[in-house]
Short mmCIF file of C-alpha atoms in Angstrom, two decimals:
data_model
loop_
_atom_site.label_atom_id
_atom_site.label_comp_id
_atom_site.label_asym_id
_atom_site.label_seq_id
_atom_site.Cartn_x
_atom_site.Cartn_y
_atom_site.Cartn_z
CA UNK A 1 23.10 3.35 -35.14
CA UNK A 2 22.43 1.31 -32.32
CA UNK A 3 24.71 -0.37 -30.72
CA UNK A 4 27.23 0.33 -33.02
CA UNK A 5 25.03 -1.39 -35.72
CA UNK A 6 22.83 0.26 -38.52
CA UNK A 7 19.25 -0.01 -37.06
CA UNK A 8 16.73 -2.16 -39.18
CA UNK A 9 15.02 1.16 -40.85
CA UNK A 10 18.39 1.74 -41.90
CA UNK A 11 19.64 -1.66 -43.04
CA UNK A 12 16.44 -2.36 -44.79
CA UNK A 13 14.14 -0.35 -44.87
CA UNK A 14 11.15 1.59 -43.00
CA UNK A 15 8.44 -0.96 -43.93
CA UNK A 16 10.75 -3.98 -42.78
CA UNK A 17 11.41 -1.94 -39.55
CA UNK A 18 7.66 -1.41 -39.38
CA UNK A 19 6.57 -5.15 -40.22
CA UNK A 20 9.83 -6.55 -37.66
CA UNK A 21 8.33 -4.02 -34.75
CA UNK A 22 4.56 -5.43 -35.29
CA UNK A 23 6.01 -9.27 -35.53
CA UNK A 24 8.09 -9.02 -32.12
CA UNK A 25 5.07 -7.50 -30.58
CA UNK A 26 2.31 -9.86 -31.39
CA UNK A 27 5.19 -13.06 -30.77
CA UNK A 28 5.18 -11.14 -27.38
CA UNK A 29 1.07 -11.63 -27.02
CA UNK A 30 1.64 -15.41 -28.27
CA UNK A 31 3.80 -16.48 -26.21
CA UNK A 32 2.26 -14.26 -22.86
CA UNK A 33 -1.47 -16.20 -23.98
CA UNK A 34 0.10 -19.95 -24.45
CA UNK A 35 -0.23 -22.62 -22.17
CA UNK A 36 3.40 -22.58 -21.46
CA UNK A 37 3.66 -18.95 -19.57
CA UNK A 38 1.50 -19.98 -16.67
CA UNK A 39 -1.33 -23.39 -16.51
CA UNK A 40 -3.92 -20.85 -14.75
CA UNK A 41 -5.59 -18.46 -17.69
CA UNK A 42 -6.13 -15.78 -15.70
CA UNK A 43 -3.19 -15.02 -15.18
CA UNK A 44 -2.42 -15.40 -18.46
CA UNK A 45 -5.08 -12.71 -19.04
CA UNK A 46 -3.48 -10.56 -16.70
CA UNK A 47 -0.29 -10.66 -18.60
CA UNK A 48 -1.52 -10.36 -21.69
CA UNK A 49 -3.52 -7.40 -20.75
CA UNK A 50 -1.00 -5.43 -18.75
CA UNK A 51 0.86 -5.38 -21.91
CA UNK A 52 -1.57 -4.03 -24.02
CA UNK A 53 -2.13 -1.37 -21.43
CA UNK A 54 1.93 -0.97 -21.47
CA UNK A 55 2.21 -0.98 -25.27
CA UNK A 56 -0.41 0.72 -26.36
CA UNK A 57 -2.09 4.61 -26.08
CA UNK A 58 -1.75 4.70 -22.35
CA UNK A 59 2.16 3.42 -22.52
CA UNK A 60 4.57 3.15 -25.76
CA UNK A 61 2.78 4.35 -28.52
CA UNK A 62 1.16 7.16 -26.70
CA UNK A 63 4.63 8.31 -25.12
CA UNK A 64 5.70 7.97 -28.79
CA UNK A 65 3.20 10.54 -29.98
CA UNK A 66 4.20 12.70 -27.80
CA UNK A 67 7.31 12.68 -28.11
CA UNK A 68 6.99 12.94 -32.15
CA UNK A 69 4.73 15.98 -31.10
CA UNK A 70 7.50 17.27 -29.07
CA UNK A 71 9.89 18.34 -31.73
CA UNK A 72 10.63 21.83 -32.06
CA UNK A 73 7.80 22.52 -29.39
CA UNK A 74 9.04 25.56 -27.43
CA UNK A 75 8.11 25.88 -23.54
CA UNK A 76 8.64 22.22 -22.04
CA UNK A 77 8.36 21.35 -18.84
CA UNK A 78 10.13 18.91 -16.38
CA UNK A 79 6.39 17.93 -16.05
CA UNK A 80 5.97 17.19 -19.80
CA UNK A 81 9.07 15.29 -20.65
CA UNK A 82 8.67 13.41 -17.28
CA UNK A 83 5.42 12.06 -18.23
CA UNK A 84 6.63 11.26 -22.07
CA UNK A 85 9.46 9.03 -21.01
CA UNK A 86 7.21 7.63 -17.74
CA UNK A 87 5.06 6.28 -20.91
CA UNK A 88 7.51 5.66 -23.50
CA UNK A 89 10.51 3.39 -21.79
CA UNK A 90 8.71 4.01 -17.65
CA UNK A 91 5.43 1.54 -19.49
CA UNK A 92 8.12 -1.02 -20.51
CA UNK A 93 9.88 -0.78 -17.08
CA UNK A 94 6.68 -1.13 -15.28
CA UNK A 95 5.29 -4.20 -17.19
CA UNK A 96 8.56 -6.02 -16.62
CA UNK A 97 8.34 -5.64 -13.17
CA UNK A 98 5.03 -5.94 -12.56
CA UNK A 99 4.91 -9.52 -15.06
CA UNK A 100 7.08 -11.11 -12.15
CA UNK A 101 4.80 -10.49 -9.66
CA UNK A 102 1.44 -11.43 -11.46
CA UNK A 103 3.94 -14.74 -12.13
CA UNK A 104 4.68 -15.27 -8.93
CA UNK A 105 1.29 -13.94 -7.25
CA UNK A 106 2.33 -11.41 -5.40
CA UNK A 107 1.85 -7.75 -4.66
CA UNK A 108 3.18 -5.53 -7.70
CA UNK A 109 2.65 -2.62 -5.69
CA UNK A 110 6.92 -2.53 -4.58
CA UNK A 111 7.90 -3.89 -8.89
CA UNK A 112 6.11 -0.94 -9.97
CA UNK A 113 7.60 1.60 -7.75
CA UNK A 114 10.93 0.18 -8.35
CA UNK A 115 10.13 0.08 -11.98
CA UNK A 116 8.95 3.84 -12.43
CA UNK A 117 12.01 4.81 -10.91
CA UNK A 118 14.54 2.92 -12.59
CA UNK A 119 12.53 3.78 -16.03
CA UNK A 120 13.21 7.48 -15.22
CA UNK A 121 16.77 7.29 -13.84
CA UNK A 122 17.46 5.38 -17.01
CA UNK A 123 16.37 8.02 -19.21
CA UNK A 124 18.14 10.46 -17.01
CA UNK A 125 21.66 8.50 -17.56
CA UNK A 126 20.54 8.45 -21.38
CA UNK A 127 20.30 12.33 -21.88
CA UNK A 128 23.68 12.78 -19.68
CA UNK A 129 25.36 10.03 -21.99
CA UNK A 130 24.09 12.27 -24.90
CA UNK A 131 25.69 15.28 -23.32
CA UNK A 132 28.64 13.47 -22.45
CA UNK A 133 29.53 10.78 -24.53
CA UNK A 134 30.77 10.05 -28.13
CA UNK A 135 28.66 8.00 -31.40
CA UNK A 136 31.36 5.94 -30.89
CA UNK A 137 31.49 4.73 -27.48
CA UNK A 138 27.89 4.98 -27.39
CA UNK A 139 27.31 2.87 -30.12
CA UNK A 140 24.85 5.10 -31.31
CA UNK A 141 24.12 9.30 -32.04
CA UNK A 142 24.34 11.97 -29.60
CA UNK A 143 22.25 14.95 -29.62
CA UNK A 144 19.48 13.87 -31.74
CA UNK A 145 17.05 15.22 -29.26
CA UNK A 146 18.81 18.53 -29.65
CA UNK A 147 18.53 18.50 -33.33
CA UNK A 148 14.96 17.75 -33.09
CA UNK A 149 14.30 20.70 -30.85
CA UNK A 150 12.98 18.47 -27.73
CA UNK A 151 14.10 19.19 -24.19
CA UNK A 152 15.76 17.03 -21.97
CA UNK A 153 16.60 16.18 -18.40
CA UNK A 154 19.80 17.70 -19.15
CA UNK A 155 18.21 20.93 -20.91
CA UNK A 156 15.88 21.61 -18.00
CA UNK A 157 18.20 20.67 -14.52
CA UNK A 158 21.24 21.38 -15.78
CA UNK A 159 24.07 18.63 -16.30
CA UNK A 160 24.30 18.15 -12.23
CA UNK A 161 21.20 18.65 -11.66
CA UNK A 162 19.99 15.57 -13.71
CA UNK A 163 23.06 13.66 -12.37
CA UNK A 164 21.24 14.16 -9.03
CA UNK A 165 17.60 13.38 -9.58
CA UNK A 166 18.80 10.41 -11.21
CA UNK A 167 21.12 8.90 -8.02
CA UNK A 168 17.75 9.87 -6.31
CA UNK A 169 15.49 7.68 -8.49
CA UNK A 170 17.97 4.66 -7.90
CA UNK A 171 17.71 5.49 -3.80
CA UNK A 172 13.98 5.84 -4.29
CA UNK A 173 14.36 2.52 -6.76
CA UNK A 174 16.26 0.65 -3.74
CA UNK A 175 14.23 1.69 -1.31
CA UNK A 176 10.83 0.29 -3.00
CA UNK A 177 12.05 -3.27 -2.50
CA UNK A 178 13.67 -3.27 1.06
CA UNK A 179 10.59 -5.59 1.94
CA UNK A 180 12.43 -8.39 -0.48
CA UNK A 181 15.67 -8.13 1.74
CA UNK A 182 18.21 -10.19 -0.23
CA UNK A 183 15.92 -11.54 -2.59
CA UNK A 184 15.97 -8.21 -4.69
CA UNK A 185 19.91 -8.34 -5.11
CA UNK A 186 19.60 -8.54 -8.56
CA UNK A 187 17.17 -5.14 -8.71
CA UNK A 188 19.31 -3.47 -6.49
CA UNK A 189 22.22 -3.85 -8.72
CA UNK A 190 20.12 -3.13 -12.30
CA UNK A 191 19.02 0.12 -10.69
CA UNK A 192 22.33 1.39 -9.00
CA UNK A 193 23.79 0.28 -13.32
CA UNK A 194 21.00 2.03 -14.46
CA UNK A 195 23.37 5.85 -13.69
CA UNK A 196 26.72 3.91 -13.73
CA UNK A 197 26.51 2.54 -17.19
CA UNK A 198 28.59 3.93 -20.25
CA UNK A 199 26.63 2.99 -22.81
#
């Protein structure tokens, strides 16, 4: 479930899932290359490939693999599932940020420190909503990660402990954009939801 919906691979099928997951992806690439996004190519080019770089080995579908090599794996570290989720959702996060700025011509430097933070705290909030929580105020299963043997943020700081790192993340998160002033309202509240959130 997701949401409190079947997910796709569920509704349809695993091929349909597959074949939806490549279509929204390459629509992404379309519309990031055309004419529309931005008049000056390069940064069109920029977008285009700081996606890639987000998607691919070095962000999503690497952090995927690892994960997927995770289960039942005995001996994580805060080190290992750090970097995992920095790739998996942290990549996403990142490129977000970072689009705005390559939009808008400025430095990324202060989007991408927000963004690694926020990616982290999010996945933080996720493992204590997993602890925490129910399927059906979620909207989706709890304790899959458990079932599949992988630790989590939870497994390896402890239920406070997590709750902790991830309020720091969202004061690290904050403090990465006090250059914007009031400008970065909208951030500041996204990040301070990101541990606040129910669902």
């Amino acid at each position: 479930l997701r949401r409190g919906r079947p997910t796709v691979h569920k509704a349809f099928d695993e091929a349909t899932a597959i074949l939806a997951g490549d279509a929204l992806l390459t629509f992404a690439f379309e519309t990031l290359a055309g004419e529309a996004t931005h008049p000056d190519p390069q940064v069109r080019l920029a977008l285009v490939s700081g996606l890639a770089r987000a998607a691919g080995m070095a962000g999503m579908v690497g952090g995927q693999m690892l994960d997927i090599a995770a289960e039942s794996q005995t001996g994580q570290t805060l080190e290992d599932i750090t970097l995992i989720q920095s790739m998996k959702t942290g990549a996403l996060f990142r490129f977000a940020c970072e689009a705005g700025a390559i939009l808008g011509g400025a430095d990324p430097s202060p989007l991408r420190q927000y963004a690694e933070k926020i990616g982290l705290a999010f996945q933080i909030a996720d493992d204590i909503l997993d602890v925490e929580s129910t399927p059906e105020a979620l909207g989706k299963a709890t304790q899959k990660d458990k079932g599949l043997g992988k630790a989590t943020f939870v497994d390896l700081l402890g239920l406070e402990g997590a709750k902790a790192r991830a309020a720091a993340l969202v004061a690290e998160a904050v403090s990465a954009l006090e250059g914007f002033d009031d400008r970065a309202a909208t951030l500041d509240e996204i990040a301070r939801f990101m541990v606040t959130r129910r669902k």
